[in-house]
Amino acid sequence: MAYTMKDVAKRAGVSVATVSRILNGLSGYSEETKKRVNQVIDEMGYQPNAIARGLISKKTRTLAVLLPEVSDLFASEVLAGVEEEAHEKGYSVIICKTAKNGVRTMKYLQTLRENQVDGIIFMSETLTKEYYEAIRKMGASLVLVSTRSDYDIPYVKVDDRQAAYDATSYLVEKGHRSLGMLSGTEGDLIATVPRVAGFKEALCDHGLPAEEHRIAYGDFGFSSGALAMERLLRRVPDVEAVFCASDEMAVGALSLLHRKGIKVPGEISIIGYDNTRAAEMAFPPLTTMAQPLYQMGKKAVDIVLGHRSAESLLLSHQMVERETVGQR
Amino acid sequence: MAYTMKDVAKRAGVSVATVSRILNGLSGYSEETKKRVNQVIDEMGYQPNAIARGLISKKTRTLAVLLPEVSDLFASEVLAGVEEEAHEKGYSVIICKTAKNGVRTMKYLQTLRENQVDGIIFMSETLTKEYYEAIRKMGASLVLVSTRSDYDIPYVKVDDRQAAYDATSYLVEKGHRSLGMLSGTEGDLIATVPRVAGFKEALCDHGLPAEEHRIAYGDFGFSSGALAMERLLRRVPDVEAVFCASDEMAVGALSLLHRKGIKVPGEISIIGYDNTRAAEMAFPPLTTMAQPLYQMGKKAVDIVLGHRSAESLLLSHQMVERETVGQR
DNA sequence: CTGAAAGCGCTAACAA
DNA sequence: TTGTTAGCGCTTTCAG
């Protein structure tokens, strides 16, 4: 059995109250007793029990991250940022895979409540009313990452419409005139609609055709990227450059193009989105519209801990030029 | 303020002991009171407080995973398995990035002790005496993933030497005679030495040259793969097939080969290790020696929870044939 | 400057 | 079948 505060108190010849004060840096003891108590603590190798502390303080110094999928390049990059910042601030982080499943998510929310987590970081999904209510009731603070909601909840994300607009414009500036897009899940209000809007808007503003058939939908994944690219090729045989809604889809497209013997960027230019590790590992290295994923994770923690006045953050996107976009 | 058991007891006209019994499925109450209490619980939306429960039971139903890096294809795949199995068993999982740093690791271990985690899953690193002692003192159960130690601690991993042996033999069977290896960090007892040994052994058994200069060391990462491949090419210009100690290094090699205009598998065959997502996303899709990463995560949880009698598990590796190895 | 004592919300003897 | 009560290890008044 590990030592308790009582043991320390007894051995140091003081009361537990005094030990507690010293441990918590409060006032109310002499330098002398402090020294003595600290010495005893070292001798005994005493460590406070965070559970007991949490029972009283109602604070557990624990955060939870809810994400659709753990083994996902996008998510794990953000997660890395969360872990780092939380660690620096002295918090632990619990991971919860929602699998975009309502029942599973609610079950997690219940566990989190029982475990009294202090804050929740909710990623890449729509916050339903049910989720929102559950979180509100448990009294945890909340921040959204890469999504937003109608409720007044702080979020940290990139301006997707603008980023898509900029990526598309970049392609146009490189001289491409027949553009196409490999989009994410059709109808996805969070990650698809704004990007499609940005894509079309950029084309319109540049006086280029923006018909619906220039957009091939997928699901953000690698295979869907290859499939969507194939469809796009059929529908727009003269396509010169393609904006992809995720790096994974872009890499899928690259793969298909390789297979067909179509040169990138020689014949077709490809631009990705996210700047996950997949982008640097692609061949040729993928030019992409970067989201500051790691930073987003760190900022989310700052916000959820209230160090950043619960303000939403629109982080800036950035073009990362590698080798899949050519000049025409 | 959320309701407590006392509130429920009062409202249902029973004692807290009875409520507790009902909640924990113990015996000692009539069907009638059970019904009434449960109804009150629903009405009030009462939820037990796991912190208070943990204070008494000394069990928190929380597991921790210690890994060198969060945003790593290998680690996140294992992590996904851990999360899934833990969730099924009703446990939460805390992530701790060690960054292969002793101070950081010890700090985490202290936090974990204060938070009374029930079990620790320690991944891909050497368990130092210091770590071991700390974990033993806190009384958490422990399991090693993708590593092992001199202490008698259960582990779940693949037989690296054998897997490397098999991968190399596969290359030989395909008719390749001048082989090379892109290895991980030189001297790494866990992930490098056994694989190098397996590689050499296979070559010897097949009567092929296995000189040290056929092995180029890197650090398991993408860039180091490209660099190592370049070195290997200089040292063994006629190399026909290369066994890589990780998929990332293999993809790095692929990248360099593309750049040099060397055809894979036409001129050189490449085989990876791990079967992470990088393998399927590579071009050409990477043939690789798969480790059952997700399964390893799940098994680790089973072991650490004692559902598997603290037995070590040597999971079987498996060749995943894709398109980077040719017949000669 | 220090200690006694009352909880935090729950479990588990021990009684009844 | 039920209730009473003594803690779990700690924080925090309130006295001294």
Short mmCIF file of C-alpha atoms (C1' of nucleotides) in Angstrom, two decimals, chain A residues 15 18 21 28-30 33 56, chain C residues 1-5 7-9:
data_model
loop_
_atom_site.label_atom_id
_atom_site.label_comp_id
_atom_site.label_asym_id
_atom_site.label_seq_id
_atom_site.Cartn_x
_atom_site.Cartn_y
_atom_site.Cartn_z
CA SER A 15 -1.27 17.44 11.01
CA THR A 18 -0.29 21.27 7.29
CA ARG A 21 -1.01 23.29 2.72
CA GLY A 28 0.30 28.99 6.90
CA TYR A 29 3.42 27.23 8.04
CA SER A 30 6.97 28.03 8.93
CA THR A 33 8.11 22.72 9.10
CA ILE A 56 -13.19 17.21 -3.46
"C1'" DC C 1 1.55 29.09 12.42
"C1'" DT C 2 -1.08 24.85 13.34
"C1'" DG C 3 -4.69 21.25 14.24
"C1'" DA C 4 -9.39 19.18 14.57
"C1'" DA C 5 -13.02 17.94 12.12
"C1'" DG C 7 -17.15 16.44 4.36
"C1'" DC C 8 -16.48 15.05 -1.29
"C1'" DG C 9 -19.74 10.51 -3.27
#
